[in-house]
């Protein structure tokens, strides 16, 4: 998958209460959750986002609760990819399971700035910063996770296992 | 090869070779979800085409977050969980009079115990590490797969060994040890890793105290927070109705990525300041800050010994005017025990609000939401921005003695200065 969109930079240790506050957890609908994406960080954050934009985050993105509503709300906001210095581990699993592409880039995160136009090749884990011309290679996805992604997420993966 | 506790437990649940960094598929002993996460898990479970849970005795569904149902939406969510539990014949379903905060409830009922592998759709599932269980939080879809297949995969975490030495001063407890550790290593200090606790100060702790510490492993980014299984753990598990539990310790020579030593002798009560759990100070550094609310409860510090500590401070004293002191014993049996011991009466005499066993304000759900500009001190585990209500409110995390003393003074205070 190739995605082109604007980078929206958020900070370090963005927690799941910032991504989607608990008071909105009374639904599992992606559109409803997407409309409140990052509401715990800033009111109406989502209004600046266009379809296929890319979230760029610092360290430990998605720390906090295990709510899958967090990746769902990001997807619901129209953001298919999050690039971060590092991810919190439950969020990392959840993202893949839900079909949200998560790319870990370590210190190279500094090469991606707010408002930059990015092109992400998710299969190759390659990010091109069209604004600056810089290139970032991501840490590759572990093979077992790739298996789940190849099946189309954890739901189809489990469906295959159950019917085998 | 000598093994850490994490490696030992995982090895007992898989035929594959367990080594840090490897991905292994493991059998699970218990799969857990709550009223927020179960509805999503059920949705994924159905989408997987699953028709029954792998074992109806090995699934626990605990409706503890927004219960007693705070509004129509949460009532609908609980209804979904209840109907699923009925359809699947799930043995461990909790709602209403039998419900308690999941991570206090399952250990006390013997549903989780030493040596188990437990996965839960709740990040504080790591609490059971206090009993020597490899227990970790996951998302609802991972949990759905585990409910259907009876197994899950883990990337075997490297372990960080935390050694605690010394004897604590009065009013210093397990919560303070853990806050200190998180303050030292940071909220990402154990990212993707297992924390393994040991040393004389840990051996001296009650099993409840160890669960308080394990509970906050996730606040350091950890996958699990593990304690050895000793005679105290075995006795606890036996009281909870389990049999066949055995002591377990890491092998001599097991490999650790890092060793952290903590000396508790001259530690004072610790307080985590807004808006991250690693923003930790000694209580005296923040003393004098006015509070509007104190919350004593949650899966971190809502157990009977926490109730006793809070009652000892509140006995014969009054909560300050304009301060709401909310006490939520974490399970019905803790509630009943507190009643028997006269603690509930002490709380009532002091002017506390004593509520049901629920998560309630801990996650800003209900029963004690903060307005803009308000400040709370809480025995809970998270102080993220807006966690207990308004984005403009503040939560300070402490042990039960500090929370109770602060309720009395109306300001954050060291309990010894009452
Ligand atoms: S008490 Fe708080 S931290 Fe514990 S399970 Fe409930 S909401 Fe989560």
Coordinates of C-alpha atoms and ligand atoms in Angstrom, one line a residue:
Chain A
X1 CA 0.0 0.0 0.0
X2 CA 1.2 3.5 -0.8
X3 CA -0.2 6.4 1.1
X4 CA 0.4 10.1 0.5
X5 CA -0.7 12.7 3.0
X6 CA 0.2 15.5 5.3
X7 CA 2.1 14.8 8.5
X8 CA 0.4 15.7 11.8
X9 CA 3.0 15.7 14.6
X10 CA 2.0 14.8 18.1
X11 CA 4.4 14.5 21.1
X12 CA 6.0 11.8 23.2
X13 CA 3.9 9.4 25.4
X14 CA 0.6 10.2 23.8
X15 CA -1.7 8.0 25.8
X16 CA -5.0 6.3 24.9
X17 CA -6.9 8.8 27.0
X18 CA -5.5 11.5 24.7
X19 CA -6.4 9.5 21.6
X20 CA -9.9 8.7 22.7
X21 CA -11.1 9.8 26.2
X22 CA -13.0 7.2 28.2
X23 CA -16.3 9.2 28.0
X24 CA -16.5 8.4 24.3
X25 CA -16.2 4.7 24.8
X26 CA -19.9 4.0 24.7
X27 CA -19.7 3.1 21.0
X28 CA -17.5 1.0 18.8
X29 CA -18.5 2.8 15.6
X30 CA -15.3 4.0 13.6
X31 CA -17.0 7.2 12.3
X32 CA -18.2 8.2 15.8
X33 CA -14.9 7.4 17.4
X34 CA -13.0 9.0 14.5
X35 CA -14.9 12.3 15.1
X36 CA -13.4 12.4 18.6
X37 CA -9.9 11.3 17.6
X38 CA -7.2 13.1 19.8
X39 CA -10.0 14.9 21.6
X40 CA -8.1 14.3 24.9
X41 CA -5.1 16.2 23.5
X42 CA -6.9 19.1 22.0
X43 CA -10.5 19.9 21.4
X44 CA -11.5 19.5 17.7
X45 CA -8.0 18.2 16.8
X46 CA -9.5 16.1 14.0
X47 CA -10.8 19.1 12.0
X48 CA -7.4 19.6 10.6
X49 CA -7.1 16.1 9.2
X50 CA -7.8 15.1 5.6
X51 CA -8.4 11.6 4.4
X52 CA -5.1 9.6 4.1
X53 CA -3.1 12.0 6.3
X54 CA -0.4 10.5 8.4
X55 CA 0.1 10.8 12.2
X56 CA 3.7 11.3 13.3
X57 CA 4.4 10.6 17.0
X58 CA 7.3 10.5 19.4
X59 CA 8.2 7.9 21.9
X60 CA 5.8 5.3 23.5
X61 CA 2.8 6.2 21.3
X62 CA -0.5 4.7 22.6
X63 CA 0.6 4.1 26.1
X64 CA -2.1 3.5 28.7
X65 CA -5.2 1.4 28.4
X66 CA -5.8 -1.6 26.1
X67 CA -8.7 0.0 24.4
X68 CA -8.9 -0.9 20.7
X69 CA -11.1 2.1 20.3
X70 CA -7.8 4.0 20.1
X71 CA -6.6 2.6 16.7
X72 CA -10.2 2.4 15.5
X73 CA -10.7 6.2 16.2
X74 CA -7.4 6.9 14.3
X75 CA -8.6 4.9 11.3
X76 CA -12.1 6.4 11.7
X77 CA -10.5 9.9 11.4
X78 CA -9.1 8.9 8.0
X79 CA -5.5 8.2 9.1
X80 CA -4.2 4.9 7.7
X81 CA -0.6 5.1 9.0
X82 CA 1.1 6.1 12.2
X83 CA 4.8 6.6 12.2
X84 CA 6.4 6.9 15.6
X85 CA 9.7 6.8 17.4
X86 CA 8.3 3.9 19.3
X87 CA 5.0 2.4 20.3
X88 CA 3.5 1.1 23.5
X89 CA 3.2 -2.6 23.1
X90 CA -0.5 -3.2 23.6
X91 CA -1.3 -0.4 21.1
X92 CA 1.2 -2.0 18.7
X93 CA -0.6 -5.3 18.7
X94 CA -4.0 -3.6 18.5
X95 CA -3.0 -1.5 15.6
X96 CA -2.0 -4.5 13.5
X97 CA -5.1 -6.4 14.5
X98 CA -7.3 -3.6 13.4
X99 CA -5.5 -3.0 10.2
X100 CA -3.8 0.3 11.2
X101 CA -0.3 0.4 9.8
X102 CA 2.3 1.2 12.4
X103 CA 5.9 2.1 11.5
X104 CA 8.6 2.5 14.0
X105 CA 11.5 4.7 13.0
X106 CA 13.5 5.5 16.1
X107 CA 15.6 8.6 16.1
X108 CA 14.8 9.3 12.4
X109 CA 11.5 10.7 13.6
X110 CA 13.2 14.1 13.7
X111 CA 13.2 14.1 9.8
X112 CA 9.4 14.3 9.8
X113 CA 8.0 17.6 10.7
X114 CA 4.4 18.9 11.1
X115 CA 2.8 19.8 7.8
X116 CA 5.4 17.9 5.7
X117 CA 4.0 16.0 2.7
X118 CA 4.9 12.3 3.1
X119 CA 4.7 9.3 0.9
X120 CA 4.7 6.0 2.7
X121 CA 5.3 2.6 1.1
X122 CA 3.9 0.4 3.8
X123 CA 5.1 -2.9 2.3
X124 CA 8.7 -1.8 2.1
X125 CA 8.6 0.2 5.3
X126 CA 9.9 3.2 3.4
X127 CA 9.0 6.9 4.0
X128 CA 9.8 9.7 1.6
X129 CA 9.5 13.2 2.9
X130 CA 8.3 15.0 -0.3
X131 CA 8.7 18.4 1.4
X132 CA 12.4 18.0 2.3
X133 CA 13.4 15.2 0.0
X134 CA 14.6 13.1 3.0
X135 CA 14.2 9.4 3.1
X136 CA 13.5 7.2 6.2
X137 CA 13.7 3.5 6.4
X138 CA 11.6 1.9 9.1
X139 CA 12.4 -1.0 11.4
X140 CA 10.9 -4.0 9.6
X141 CA 7.7 -5.7 10.9
X142 CA 8.5 -9.1 12.6
X143 CA 7.6 -12.1 10.4
X144 CA 4.8 -13.4 12.6
X145 CA 3.1 -10.0 12.5
X146 CA 3.5 -10.0 8.8
X147 CA 1.6 -13.3 8.7
X148 CA -1.3 -11.7 10.4
X149 CA -1.1 -8.7 8.1
X150 CA -1.0 -11.0 5.1
X151 CA -4.1 -12.8 6.3
X152 CA -5.8 -9.3 6.4
X153 CA -5.7 -8.9 10.2
X154 CA -6.3 -11.0 13.2
X155 CA -10.0 -11.7 12.5
X156 CA -9.4 -13.4 9.1
X157 CA -6.3 -15.1 10.6
X158 CA -8.4 -16.6 13.4
X159 CA -11.2 -17.5 11.0
X160 CA -8.7 -19.5 8.9
X161 CA -7.4 -21.3 12.0
X162 CA -10.9 -22.1 13.2
X163 CA -12.1 -23.5 9.9
X164 CA -8.8 -25.5 9.3
Chain B
X1 CA 19.6 -22.4 30.3
X2 CA 18.7 -20.7 33.6
X3 CA 15.4 -18.9 33.2
X4 CA 13.7 -15.8 34.6
X5 CA 10.2 -16.1 36.0
X6 CA 8.6 -14.9 32.8
X7 CA 10.5 -17.5 30.7
X8 CA 9.6 -20.3 33.2
X9 CA 5.9 -19.6 33.0
X10 CA 5.8 -19.2 29.3
X11 CA 7.9 -22.4 28.8
X12 CA 5.3 -24.3 30.9
X13 CA 2.7 -23.2 28.3
X14 CA 4.4 -24.0 25.0
X15 CA 6.4 -26.7 23.3
X16 CA 8.4 -24.1 21.5
X17 CA 11.7 -23.0 22.9
X18 CA 11.3 -19.8 25.0
X19 CA 14.0 -17.2 24.6
X20 CA 13.9 -13.4 24.7
X21 CA 12.9 -11.9 21.4
X22 CA 11.3 -15.1 20.0
X23 CA 7.7 -15.3 19.2
X24 CA 6.0 -18.3 20.8
X25 CA 2.4 -19.6 20.9
X26 CA 1.2 -20.4 24.4
X27 CA -1.8 -22.0 26.0
X28 CA -3.8 -19.6 28.2
X29 CA -5.3 -20.5 31.5
X30 CA -7.7 -17.6 31.7
X31 CA -9.1 -15.0 29.3
X32 CA -10.7 -11.8 30.7
X33 CA -12.7 -8.9 29.4
X34 CA -14.8 -6.1 31.0
X35 CA -17.9 -4.1 30.1
X36 CA -15.9 -1.7 27.9
X37 CA -13.7 -4.2 26.1
X38 CA -15.9 -7.3 25.9
X39 CA -18.5 -5.9 23.4
X40 CA -15.6 -5.3 20.9
X41 CA -14.2 -8.7 21.7
X42 CA -17.6 -10.3 21.1
X43 CA -17.9 -8.5 17.8
X44 CA -14.5 -9.8 16.7
X45 CA -15.3 -13.3 18.0
X46 CA -18.4 -13.5 15.8
X47 CA -16.5 -12.0 12.8
X48 CA -14.0 -14.9 13.3
X49 CA -16.8 -17.3 12.8
X50 CA -16.3 -18.7 16.3
X51 CA -19.3 -20.5 17.7
X52 CA -18.1 -21.3 21.2
X53 CA -15.4 -20.3 23.7
X54 CA -12.6 -22.7 24.0
X55 CA -13.5 -23.5 27.6
X56 CA -16.4 -22.0 29.4
X57 CA -14.5 -22.2 32.8
X58 CA -11.6 -20.3 31.4
X59 CA -13.3 -17.1 30.3
X60 CA -14.1 -14.3 32.8
X61 CA -16.4 -11.4 32.0
X62 CA -16.5 -8.7 34.6
X63 CA -18.8 -5.7 34.1
X64 CA -17.0 -3.3 36.5
X65 CA -16.2 -0.1 34.6
X66 CA -19.4 1.8 34.2
X67 CA -21.5 -0.3 36.6
X68 CA -24.0 0.0 38.1
X69 CA -24.8 1.1 34.5
X70 CA -24.4 4.9 34.4
X71 CA -26.4 5.5 31.2
X72 CA -28.3 3.8 28.4
X73 CA -25.3 3.2 26.3
X74 CA -23.4 1.5 29.0
X75 CA -26.5 -0.5 29.9
X76 CA -26.6 -1.7 26.3
X77 CA -23.0 -2.7 26.4
X78 CA -23.5 -4.7 29.6
X79 CA -26.5 -6.3 28.0
X80 CA -24.4 -7.5 25.1
X81 CA -21.9 -9.0 27.5
X82 CA -24.6 -10.7 29.6
X83 CA -26.3 -12.3 26.6
X84 CA -23.0 -13.6 25.3
X85 CA -22.1 -15.0 28.7
X86 CA -25.5 -16.8 28.8
X87 CA -25.2 -18.1 25.2
X88 CA -21.7 -19.5 25.8
X89 CA -22.4 -20.7 29.3
X90 CA -19.5 -18.7 30.7
X91 CA -19.0 -19.7 34.4
X92 CA -17.3 -16.5 35.6
X93 CA -19.7 -13.8 34.7
X94 CA -20.0 -10.8 37.1
X95 CA -22.5 -8.0 37.2
X96 CA -24.5 -6.5 40.0
X97 CA -24.1 -7.8 43.5
X98 CA -21.2 -10.1 42.7
X99 CA -19.2 -7.7 40.7
X100 CA -15.9 -6.1 41.9
X101 CA -13.0 -4.4 40.2
X102 CA -11.8 -7.2 38.0
X103 CA -8.1 -7.3 39.1
X104 CA -9.1 -7.4 42.8
X105 CA -11.9 -9.8 42.2
X106 CA -10.3 -12.6 40.1
X107 CA -7.4 -13.2 42.5
X108 CA -9.6 -13.3 45.6
X109 CA -11.9 -15.8 43.9
X110 CA -9.0 -18.0 42.9
X111 CA -9.8 -17.6 39.2
X112 CA -6.3 -16.6 38.6
X113 CA -3.2 -17.8 40.5
X114 CA 0.4 -18.8 40.6
X115 CA 2.0 -20.0 37.4
X116 CA -1.0 -19.1 35.2
X117 CA -0.8 -17.4 31.8
X118 CA -3.6 -14.9 31.8
X119 CA -4.6 -12.5 29.0
X120 CA -7.1 -9.8 29.5
X121 CA -8.7 -7.0 27.5
X122 CA -7.5 -4.6 30.1
X123 CA -4.1 -3.1 30.5
X124 CA -4.0 -3.7 34.3
X125 CA -4.3 -7.5 33.8
X126 CA -0.6 -7.4 34.8
X127 CA -1.8 -7.1 38.4
X128 CA -1.8 -11.0 38.7
X129 CA 2.0 -10.9 38.4
X130 CA 1.8 -10.3 42.1
X131 CA 0.7 -13.9 42.4
X132 CA 3.4 -15.1 40.1
X133 CA 1.1 -15.3 37.0
X134 CA 2.3 -14.2 33.6
X135 CA -0.6 -11.9 33.0
X136 CA -0.8 -9.1 30.4
X137 CA -3.3 -6.8 28.8
X138 CA -4.2 -7.0 25.1
X139 CA -6.8 -5.5 22.8
X140 CA -10.3 -6.9 22.3
X141 CA -9.5 -8.7 19.1
X142 CA -6.5 -10.5 20.6
X143 CA -8.8 -11.5 23.4
X144 CA -11.4 -12.7 21.0
X145 CA -8.8 -14.9 19.3
X146 CA -7.7 -16.2 22.7
X147 CA -11.4 -16.9 23.7
X148 CA -11.9 -18.9 20.5
X149 CA -8.5 -20.7 20.2
X150 CA -7.4 -21.0 23.9
X151 CA -4.0 -19.8 22.9
X152 CA -2.2 -16.6 22.0
X153 CA 1.3 -15.5 20.8
X154 CA 3.9 -13.6 22.8
X155 CA 7.1 -12.1 21.9
X156 CA 9.2 -13.4 24.9
X157 CA 10.2 -10.3 26.8
X158 CA 13.7 -9.6 28.1
X159 CA 13.5 -9.1 31.9
X160 CA 14.5 -6.2 34.1
X161 CA 15.3 -7.3 37.7
X162 CA 14.2 -4.9 40.4
X163 CA 15.7 -5.6 43.8
X164 CA 14.2 -3.8 46.8
X165 CA 16.1 -3.5 50.1
X166 CA 15.4 -2.2 53.5
X167 CA 12.5 -1.6 55.9
X168 CA 10.1 1.2 55.2
X169 CA 9.2 4.1 57.4
X170 CA 5.6 4.4 58.7
X171 CA 3.1 5.4 55.9
X172 CA 5.3 4.0 53.2
X173 CA 4.0 1.0 51.3
X174 CA 4.1 -1.0 48.1
X175 CA 2.5 1.9 46.1
X176 CA 5.4 4.1 47.0
X177 CA 8.0 1.5 46.0
X178 CA 6.3 1.3 42.6
X179 CA 5.9 5.0 42.1
X180 CA 9.5 5.5 43.0
X181 CA 10.5 2.8 40.4
X182 CA 8.4 4.4 37.7
X183 CA 9.8 7.8 38.6
X184 CA 13.3 6.4 38.2
X185 CA 12.9 4.4 34.9
X186 CA 10.1 6.4 33.3
X187 CA 6.8 5.6 31.6
X188 CA 8.7 3.8 28.8
X189 CA 11.4 2.4 31.1
X190 CA 10.2 -1.2 30.7
X191 CA 8.7 -0.9 27.2
X192 CA 8.1 -4.4 25.8
X193 CA 9.9 -5.9 28.8
X194 CA 9.1 -8.0 31.9
X195 CA 9.7 -6.4 35.3
X196 CA 10.8 -9.0 37.9
X197 CA 10.7 -8.0 41.5
X198 CA 12.7 -9.5 44.4
X199 CA 14.8 -8.7 47.4
X200 CA 14.1 -8.5 51.1
X201 CA 11.6 -5.6 51.0
X202 CA 9.5 -7.6 48.5
X203 CA 9.6 -10.8 50.5
X204 CA 8.3 -8.7 53.5
X205 CA 5.3 -7.5 51.4
X206 CA 1.9 -9.1 51.6
X207 CA 0.5 -10.7 48.4
X208 CA -1.9 -7.7 48.2
X209 CA 1.0 -5.3 48.3
X210 CA 2.8 -7.2 45.5
X211 CA -0.4 -7.0 43.4
X212 CA -0.4 -3.2 44.0
X213 CA 3.1 -3.1 42.5
X214 CA 2.5 -5.5 39.7
X215 CA -0.6 -3.5 38.8
X216 CA 1.5 -0.5 37.8
X217 CA 4.0 -2.5 35.7
X218 CA 2.1 -1.1 32.6
X219 CA 2.7 2.4 33.8
X220 CA 6.4 1.8 33.2
X221 CA 5.5 0.4 29.8
X222 CA 6.1 -3.2 31.0
X223 CA 4.4 -6.3 29.6
X224 CA 4.3 -8.0 33.0
X225 CA 5.4 -7.3 36.5
X226 CA 6.4 -10.6 38.1
X227 CA 7.0 -11.8 41.7
X228 CA 8.3 -15.2 42.8
X229 CA 5.7 -17.6 44.3
X230 CA 6.6 -18.1 47.9
X231 CA 4.8 -19.6 50.9
X232 CA 2.7 -16.4 51.3
X233 CA 1.5 -16.7 47.7
X234 CA 0.7 -20.4 48.1
X235 CA -1.3 -19.6 51.3
X236 CA -3.2 -16.8 49.5
X237 CA -4.1 -19.1 46.6
X238 CA -5.2 -21.8 48.9
X239 CA -7.5 -19.4 50.8
X240 CA -8.9 -18.4 47.5
X241 CA -9.9 -22.0 46.9
X242 CA -7.1 -23.1 44.6
X243 CA -5.1 -26.3 45.0
X244 CA -1.8 -27.6 43.7
X245 CA 0.0 -24.3 43.7
X246 CA 3.8 -24.5 44.1
X247 CA 6.6 -22.2 45.0
X248 CA 8.5 -20.8 42.1
X249 CA 11.6 -18.6 41.8
X250 CA 13.9 -17.6 39.0
X251 CA 16.9 -19.8 38.3
X252 CA 20.3 -18.7 39.6
X253 CA 22.2 -17.2 36.7
X254 CA 19.1 -16.2 34.8
X255 CA 19.9 -13.3 32.4
X256 CA 18.5 -9.8 33.0
X257 CA 18.8 -6.9 30.7
X258 CA 19.3 -4.6 33.6
X259 CA 19.2 -4.7 37.4
X260 CA 17.6 -1.8 39.3
X261 CA 18.2 -1.5 43.1
X262 CA 15.8 0.4 45.2
X263 CA 16.4 1.2 48.9
X264 CA 13.3 1.8 50.8
X265 CA 14.8 2.7 54.2
X266 CA 14.6 6.5 53.9
X267 CA 11.9 6.7 51.3
X268 CA 9.0 9.0 52.1
X269 CA 5.5 8.5 50.6
X270 CA 5.6 9.3 46.9
X271 CA 3.2 11.3 44.8
X272 CA 2.9 11.2 41.0
X273 CA 2.0 14.6 39.8
X274 CA 0.1 15.5 36.6
X275 CA 0.0 14.4 33.9
X276 CA 2.2 11.2 33.8
X277 CA 2.8 8.5 36.4
X278 CA 6.6 9.0 36.2
X279 CA 6.3 12.6 37.4
X280 CA 7.1 11.5 40.9
X281 CA 8.0 13.6 43.9
X282 CA 8.3 13.0 47.7
X283 CA 5.1 14.0 49.3
X284 CA 6.6 16.9 51.2
X285 CA 7.6 18.5 47.9
X286 CA 3.9 18.9 46.9
X287 CA 2.5 19.3 50.4
X288 CA 0.1 22.2 50.7
X289 CA -1.6 21.8 47.3
X290 CA -5.3 22.3 47.8
X291 CA -7.5 19.4 46.8
X292 CA -11.2 19.1 45.9
X293 CA -11.5 15.3 45.9
X294 CA -9.8 12.2 47.3
X295 CA -10.5 8.8 45.8
X296 CA -9.6 5.7 47.7
X297 CA -10.1 2.5 45.8
X298 CA -9.4 0.9 42.3
X299 CA -7.5 -2.2 41.3
X300 CA -4.3 -0.6 42.6
X301 CA -5.3 0.2 46.2
X302 CA -8.9 -0.9 46.8
X303 CA -8.1 -4.0 48.8
X304 CA -8.8 -4.7 52.5
X305 CA -5.4 -3.6 53.7
X306 CA -5.8 -0.4 51.8
X307 CA -9.2 0.2 53.5
X308 CA -7.5 -0.5 56.9
X309 CA -4.8 2.0 56.2
X310 CA -7.3 4.7 55.1
X311 CA -9.5 4.0 58.1
X312 CA -6.6 4.2 60.5
X313 CA -5.9 7.7 59.3
X314 CA -9.6 8.8 59.2
X315 CA -10.6 7.4 62.5
X316 CA -11.8 10.1 64.8
X317 CA -11.1 12.8 62.1
X318 CA -13.3 14.7 59.7
X319 CA -12.8 15.2 55.9
X320 CA -12.2 18.9 55.3
X321 CA -15.2 21.0 54.3
X322 CA -15.7 21.2 50.5
X323 CA -13.6 18.1 49.9
X324 CA -15.3 14.9 48.6
X325 CA -13.6 11.8 49.9
X326 CA -14.8 8.9 47.9
X327 CA -14.1 5.4 49.2
X328 CA -14.8 2.4 46.9
X329 CA -13.9 -1.0 48.3
X330 CA -12.9 -3.0 45.3
X331 CA -15.0 -6.1 45.7
X332 CA -18.1 -7.2 47.6
X333 CA -16.1 -9.3 50.0
X334 CA -13.7 -6.5 50.7
X335 CA -16.8 -4.3 51.3
X336 CA -18.3 -6.9 53.7
X337 CA -15.0 -7.3 55.5
X338 CA -14.7 -3.5 55.9
X339 CA -18.2 -3.5 57.3
X340 CA -17.4 -6.2 59.8
X341 CA -14.2 -4.5 61.0
X342 CA -16.1 -1.3 61.5
X343 CA -14.2 0.5 58.8
X344 CA -17.3 1.6 56.9
X345 CA -18.5 3.3 60.0
X346 CA -15.2 5.1 60.4
X347 CA -15.5 6.3 56.8
X348 CA -19.1 7.5 57.3
X349 CA -18.3 9.2 60.6
X350 CA -15.4 11.0 58.8
X351 CA -17.8 12.3 56.2
X352 CA -16.7 10.1 53.3
X353 CA -18.9 9.0 50.4
X354 CA -18.7 5.2 50.4
X355 CA -19.7 3.8 47.1
X356 CA -20.1 0.4 45.4
X357 CA -17.3 -1.8 44.1
X358 CA -16.7 -0.2 40.8
X359 CA -14.0 1.4 38.7
X360 CA -16.1 4.6 38.7
X361 CA -13.9 7.8 38.9
X362 CA -10.6 6.0 38.2
X363 CA -11.2 6.2 34.5
X364 CA -13.4 9.3 34.6
X365 CA -16.4 7.0 34.2
X366 CA -18.8 8.1 36.8
X367 CA -19.2 8.6 40.6
X368 CA -16.7 11.4 41.1
X369 CA -15.9 13.3 37.9
X370 CA -13.8 16.4 38.2
X371 CA -14.8 19.8 36.9
X372 CA -12.3 22.2 35.2
X373 CA -9.7 23.5 37.6
X374 CA -10.4 20.8 40.2
X375 CA -7.7 18.7 41.7
X376 CA -7.9 15.2 43.1
X377 CA -5.6 12.9 45.0
X378 CA -6.2 9.3 44.2
X379 CA -4.9 5.8 45.1
X380 CA -5.5 4.8 41.4
X381 CA -2.8 4.2 38.8
X382 CA -3.1 6.9 36.1
X383 CA -3.0 10.6 36.1
X384 CA -3.2 11.3 32.4
X385 CA -4.7 14.6 31.3
X386 CA -8.5 14.4 31.8
X387 CA -8.4 10.9 33.2
X388 CA -10.9 11.7 36.0
X389 CA -12.9 14.3 34.1
X390 CA -12.3 17.7 32.7
X391 CA -9.1 18.2 30.6
X392 CA -8.5 21.1 32.9
X393 CA -8.5 19.0 36.1
X394 CA -5.5 17.4 37.8
X395 CA -4.9 14.0 39.4
X396 CA -2.2 13.2 41.9
X397 CA -1.5 9.6 42.6
X398 CA -0.6 8.4 46.1
X399 CA -0.9 5.6 48.6
X400 CA -4.1 5.3 50.7
X401 CA -2.6 6.9 53.8
X402 CA -1.6 10.0 52.0
X403 CA -5.0 10.3 50.2
X404 CA -6.9 9.9 53.4
X405 CA -4.7 12.4 55.3
X406 CA -5.0 14.9 52.4
X407 CA -8.8 14.5 52.5
X408 CA -8.7 15.5 56.2
X409 CA -6.5 18.6 55.7
X410 CA -7.9 19.6 52.3
X411 CA -4.4 19.8 51.0
X412 CA -1.8 17.2 50.1
X413 CA 0.0 16.3 53.3
X414 CA 2.3 13.7 54.8
X415 CA 0.2 11.5 57.1
X416 CA 2.7 11.9 59.9
X417 CA 2.0 15.7 59.9
X418 CA -1.7 15.3 60.8
Ligands
LIG1 S1 -9.9 0.4 38.7 FE1 -9.2 1.9 37.1 S2 -7.3 1.0 36.4 FE2 -8.4 -0.6 37.5 S3 -9.5 -1.8 36.0 FE3 -10.9 -0.2 36.8 S4 -10.6 1.6 35.4 FE4 -8.9 0.2 35.1

